[in-house]
C-alpha positions as a printed Julia matrix, in Angstrom:
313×3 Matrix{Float64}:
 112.75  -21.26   22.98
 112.44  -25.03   22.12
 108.75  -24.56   22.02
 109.76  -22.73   18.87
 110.66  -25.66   16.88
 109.0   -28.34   18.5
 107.16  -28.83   15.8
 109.38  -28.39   12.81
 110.96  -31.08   10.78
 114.37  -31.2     9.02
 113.5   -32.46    5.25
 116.18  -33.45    2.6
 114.87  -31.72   -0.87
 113.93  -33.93   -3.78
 117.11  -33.6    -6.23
 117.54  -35.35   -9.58
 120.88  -37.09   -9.73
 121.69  -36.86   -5.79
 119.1   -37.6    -3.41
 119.1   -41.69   -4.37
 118.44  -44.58   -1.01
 122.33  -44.04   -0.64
 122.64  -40.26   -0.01
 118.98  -40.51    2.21
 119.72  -43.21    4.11
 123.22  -41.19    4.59
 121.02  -37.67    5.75
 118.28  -40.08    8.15
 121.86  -41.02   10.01
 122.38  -36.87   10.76
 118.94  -36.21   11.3
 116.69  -35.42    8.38
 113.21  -36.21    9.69
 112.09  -36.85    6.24
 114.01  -37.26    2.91
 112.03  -37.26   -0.75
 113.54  -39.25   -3.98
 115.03  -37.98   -7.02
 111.64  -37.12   -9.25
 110.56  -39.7   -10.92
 108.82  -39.77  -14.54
 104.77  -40.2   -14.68
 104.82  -41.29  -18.05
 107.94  -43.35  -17.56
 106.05  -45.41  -14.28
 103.41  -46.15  -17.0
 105.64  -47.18  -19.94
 107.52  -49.48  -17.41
 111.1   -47.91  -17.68
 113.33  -49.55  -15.35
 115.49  -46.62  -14.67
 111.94  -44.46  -13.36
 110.89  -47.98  -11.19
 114.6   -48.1    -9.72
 113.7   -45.41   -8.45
 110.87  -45.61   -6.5
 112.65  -47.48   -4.28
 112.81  -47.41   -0.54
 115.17  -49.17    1.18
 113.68  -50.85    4.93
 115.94  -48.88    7.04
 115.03  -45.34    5.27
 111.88  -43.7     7.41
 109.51  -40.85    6.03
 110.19  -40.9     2.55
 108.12  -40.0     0.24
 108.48  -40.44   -3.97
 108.17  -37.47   -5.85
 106.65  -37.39   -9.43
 106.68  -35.55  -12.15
 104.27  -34.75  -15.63
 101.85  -32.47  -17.05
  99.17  -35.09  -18.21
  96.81  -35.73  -15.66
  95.54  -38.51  -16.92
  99.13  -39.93  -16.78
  99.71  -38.69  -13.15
  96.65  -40.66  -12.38
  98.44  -43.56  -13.3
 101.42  -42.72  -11.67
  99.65  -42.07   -8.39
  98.33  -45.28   -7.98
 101.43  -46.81   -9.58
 103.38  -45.3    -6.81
 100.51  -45.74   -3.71
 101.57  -49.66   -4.24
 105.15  -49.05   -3.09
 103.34  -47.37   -0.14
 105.65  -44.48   -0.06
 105.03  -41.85    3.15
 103.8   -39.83    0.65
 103.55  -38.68   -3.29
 105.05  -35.67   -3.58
 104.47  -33.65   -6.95
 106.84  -31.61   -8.4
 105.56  -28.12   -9.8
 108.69  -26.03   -9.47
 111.8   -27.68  -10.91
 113.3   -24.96  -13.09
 114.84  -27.52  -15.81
 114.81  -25.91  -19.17
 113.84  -29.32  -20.82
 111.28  -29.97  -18.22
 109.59  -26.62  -18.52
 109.29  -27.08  -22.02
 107.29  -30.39  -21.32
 104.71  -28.15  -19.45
 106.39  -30.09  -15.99
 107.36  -28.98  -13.07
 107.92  -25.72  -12.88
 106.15  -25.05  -16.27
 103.01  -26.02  -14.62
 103.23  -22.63  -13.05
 102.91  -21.67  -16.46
  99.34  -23.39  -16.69
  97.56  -22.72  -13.92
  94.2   -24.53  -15.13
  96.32  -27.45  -15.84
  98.7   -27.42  -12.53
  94.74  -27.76  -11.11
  94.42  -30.77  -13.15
  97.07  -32.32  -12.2
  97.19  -31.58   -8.7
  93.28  -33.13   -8.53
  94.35  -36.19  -10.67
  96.81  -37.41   -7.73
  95.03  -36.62   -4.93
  91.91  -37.91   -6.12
  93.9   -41.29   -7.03
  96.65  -41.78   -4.44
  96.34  -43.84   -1.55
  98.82  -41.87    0.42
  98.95  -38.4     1.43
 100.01  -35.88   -1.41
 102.34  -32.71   -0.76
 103.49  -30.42   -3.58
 106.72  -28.64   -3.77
 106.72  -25.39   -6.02
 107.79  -22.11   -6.34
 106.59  -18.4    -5.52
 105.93  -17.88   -9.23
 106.66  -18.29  -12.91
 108.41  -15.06  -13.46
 106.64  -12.97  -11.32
 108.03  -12.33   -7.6
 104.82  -14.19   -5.9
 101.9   -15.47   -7.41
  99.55  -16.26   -4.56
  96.83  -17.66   -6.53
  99.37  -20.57   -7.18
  98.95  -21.53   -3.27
  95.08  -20.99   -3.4
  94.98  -23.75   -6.2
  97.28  -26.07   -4.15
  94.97  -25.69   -0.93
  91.56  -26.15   -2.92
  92.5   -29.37   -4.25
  92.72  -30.57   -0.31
  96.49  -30.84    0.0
  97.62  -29.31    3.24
 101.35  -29.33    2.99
 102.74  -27.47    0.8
 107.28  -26.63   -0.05
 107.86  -23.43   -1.67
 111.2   -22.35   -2.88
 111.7   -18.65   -2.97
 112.62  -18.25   -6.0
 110.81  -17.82   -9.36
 111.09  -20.59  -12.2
 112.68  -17.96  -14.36
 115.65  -17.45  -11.46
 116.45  -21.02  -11.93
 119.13  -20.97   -8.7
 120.18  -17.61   -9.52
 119.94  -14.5    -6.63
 118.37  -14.83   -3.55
 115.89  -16.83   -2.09
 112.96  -14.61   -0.79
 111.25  -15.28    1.56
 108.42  -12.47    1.93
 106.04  -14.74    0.74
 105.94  -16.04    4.47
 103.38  -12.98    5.41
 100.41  -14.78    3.44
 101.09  -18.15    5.71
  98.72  -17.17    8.4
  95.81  -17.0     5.56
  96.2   -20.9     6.07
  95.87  -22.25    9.38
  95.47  -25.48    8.57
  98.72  -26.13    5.6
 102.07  -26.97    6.91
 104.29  -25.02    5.06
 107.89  -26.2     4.4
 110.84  -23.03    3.57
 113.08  -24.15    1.18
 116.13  -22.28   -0.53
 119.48  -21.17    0.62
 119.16  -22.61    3.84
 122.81  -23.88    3.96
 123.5   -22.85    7.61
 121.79  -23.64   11.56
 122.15  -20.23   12.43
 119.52  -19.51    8.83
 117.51  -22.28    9.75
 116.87  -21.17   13.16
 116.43  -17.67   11.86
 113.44  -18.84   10.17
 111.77  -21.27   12.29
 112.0   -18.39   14.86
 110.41  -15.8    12.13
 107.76  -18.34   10.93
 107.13  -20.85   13.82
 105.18  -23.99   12.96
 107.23  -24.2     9.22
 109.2   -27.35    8.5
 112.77  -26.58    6.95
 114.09  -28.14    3.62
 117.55  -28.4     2.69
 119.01  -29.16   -0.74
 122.03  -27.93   -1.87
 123.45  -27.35    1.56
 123.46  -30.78    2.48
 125.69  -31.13   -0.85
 128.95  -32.44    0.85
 127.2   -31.76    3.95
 124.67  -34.34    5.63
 126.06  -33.15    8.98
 123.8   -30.12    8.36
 120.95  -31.64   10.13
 122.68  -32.63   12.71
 124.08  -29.39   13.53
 120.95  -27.66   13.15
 119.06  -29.93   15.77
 122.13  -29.55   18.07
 121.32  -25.37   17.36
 117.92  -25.7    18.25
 119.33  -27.69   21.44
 121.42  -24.87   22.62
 124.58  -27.39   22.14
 127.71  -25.92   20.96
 127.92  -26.75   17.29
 131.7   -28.07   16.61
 133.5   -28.88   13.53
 133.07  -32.49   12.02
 135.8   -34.56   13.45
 138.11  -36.34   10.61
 137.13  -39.79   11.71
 133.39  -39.05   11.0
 133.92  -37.29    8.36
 136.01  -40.35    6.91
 133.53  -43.01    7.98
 131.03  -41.26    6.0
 132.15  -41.03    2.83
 133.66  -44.64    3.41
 129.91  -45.08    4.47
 128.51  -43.76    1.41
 130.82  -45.34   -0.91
 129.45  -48.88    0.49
 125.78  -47.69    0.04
 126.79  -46.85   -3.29
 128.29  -49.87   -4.39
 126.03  -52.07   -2.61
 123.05  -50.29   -4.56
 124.62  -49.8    -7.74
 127.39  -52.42   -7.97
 130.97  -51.24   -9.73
 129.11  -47.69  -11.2
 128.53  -46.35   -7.53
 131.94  -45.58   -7.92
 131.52  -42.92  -10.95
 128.14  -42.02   -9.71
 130.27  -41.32   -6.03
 132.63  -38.98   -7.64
 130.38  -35.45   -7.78
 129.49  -36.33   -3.86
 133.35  -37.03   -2.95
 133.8   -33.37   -4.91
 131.61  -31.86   -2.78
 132.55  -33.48    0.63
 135.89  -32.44   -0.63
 134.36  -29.11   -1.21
 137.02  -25.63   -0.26
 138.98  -28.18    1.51
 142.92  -27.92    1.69
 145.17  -29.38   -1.23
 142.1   -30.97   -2.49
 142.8   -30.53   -5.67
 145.23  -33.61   -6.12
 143.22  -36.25   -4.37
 139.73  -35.27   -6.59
 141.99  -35.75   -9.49
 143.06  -39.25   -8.87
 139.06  -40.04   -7.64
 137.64  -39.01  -10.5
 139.58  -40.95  -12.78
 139.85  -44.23  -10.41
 137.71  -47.36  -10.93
 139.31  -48.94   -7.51
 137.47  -48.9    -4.49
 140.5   -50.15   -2.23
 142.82  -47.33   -3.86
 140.31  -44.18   -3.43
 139.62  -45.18    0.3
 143.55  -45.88    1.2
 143.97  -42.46   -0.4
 140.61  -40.73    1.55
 142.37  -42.5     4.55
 145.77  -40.63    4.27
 144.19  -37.14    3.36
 145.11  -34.08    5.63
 142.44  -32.17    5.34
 143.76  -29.27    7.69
């Protein structure tokens, strides 16, 4: 069976507002092969914001991350491309599926799906000016249920590895991920396709590694709370038995992540900490009273001493 997923990697999804150096670095400990950076702002790389340039960065311990970017200008991709080669990133991603009202509006992201002609444009304007090699991480389709002219634009601008999320723009993260789409992979023997939605469990990972051998698997939202996840999967793919995270590691890595986050961010880590601590907190036992008294504590010493008393069980 291992020959199954000898080949497949464990990536952390790009998320705005979550997947900082902190929370990747965090994920690389439990196993994600590759991690991607909040998107980042074409236009704002070229009008020298500090907030987009903060976040292009990659800290020396991180390994196989790439910097994902966001417009609908090509010329203003361009820009961004070779902006971003310089921080020599593993590679650009571009995001064409992020179903953001306010970026759809933009014609970004996900509203390039929207624009076919000009998702082309765009897609050529980075890989014909980055210095790195380009993935793209879309959708199956606009509003339809698969558009597979959107992958045949994808492949003829010469990138050959491609994340789709099965779901439509329109869904946003409502209903199900599908993932028929999978029967057209074989049309492409030479892309490396990466699965991504509602892969929250090993046992759905390994479900479709086994159904699509030779995919990668990426994992957002169920690494919310969660960075064990990739660490259970591998230990699934293994054949070890998969056991419930011990209270000392769970502990050390939110104490873990809180040092990240200060260390990165200085005294607002610890408001920018609070939705993770939620989630790692997540359907967890008289809860309730201890995300309280985080979320309206400035005191590092405080929220730890009270993490460190917490009976979870």
């Amino acid at each position: 069976m291992l020959s199954q997923f000898k080949n497949t990697n464990l990536i952390l999804a790009p998320m705005a507002g979550i997947t900082d150096m902190p929370f990747r670095r965090i994920c690389n400990k439990f196993g994600a092969d590759i991690t991607v950076t909040e998107m980042v702002s074409a236009r704002g790389l070229i009008e020298g914001s500090e907030k987009s340039f903060k976040l292009l960065h990659i800290d020396k311990d991180e390994k196989n991350t790439g910097i994902q970017i966001f417009g609908n200008d090509p010329l203003v991709m361009a820009r961004a491309a070779k902006i971003v080669s310089r921080f020599n990133p593993a590679f650009i991603d571009i995001n064409a599926g992020c179903p953001a009202k306010k970026v759809i509006k933009s014609g970004s992201g996900g509203g390039l799906l929207n624009d076919l002609d000009n998702l082309k444009r765009v897609l050529n304007a980075v890989v014909e000016n980055s210095e790195v090699p380009v993935t793209c991480k879309t959708r199956i389709g606009f509003a339809d249920d698969y558009s597979d002219e959107i992958i045949d634009i994808i492949y003829e601008t010469g990138i050959r590895k491609i994340a789709i999320h099965g779901r439509t723009v329109k869904m946003g993260f409502k209903g199900s991920a599908n993932y028929d789409w999978c029967k057209h992979i074989n049309k492409f023997n030479d892309v490396k396709f990466v699965l991504n939605g509602d892969i929250d469990s090993p046992r759905r990972a390994m479900d479709l590694i086994l159904q699509y051998p030779g995919t990668d698997i990426m994992i957002g939202r169920g690494a919310l709370g969660n960075p064990f996840i990739f660490e259970k999967i591998k230990k699934a793919i293994l054949g070890e038995p998969i056991n419930d995270i011990s209270y000392k590691i769970w502990f050390d890595t939110i104490r873990e992540h809180y040092n990240l986050m200060l260390e990165y961010y200085g005294d607002y880590g610890l408001i920018l900490m609070r939705k993770h601590v939620g989630w790692y907190l997540k359907g967890m036992r008289n809860s309730k009273k201890i995300k309280d008294f985080i979320f309206r504590s400035n005191n590092y010493k405080e929220i730890i001493e009270v993490l460190g008393e917490y009976d979870r069980t």
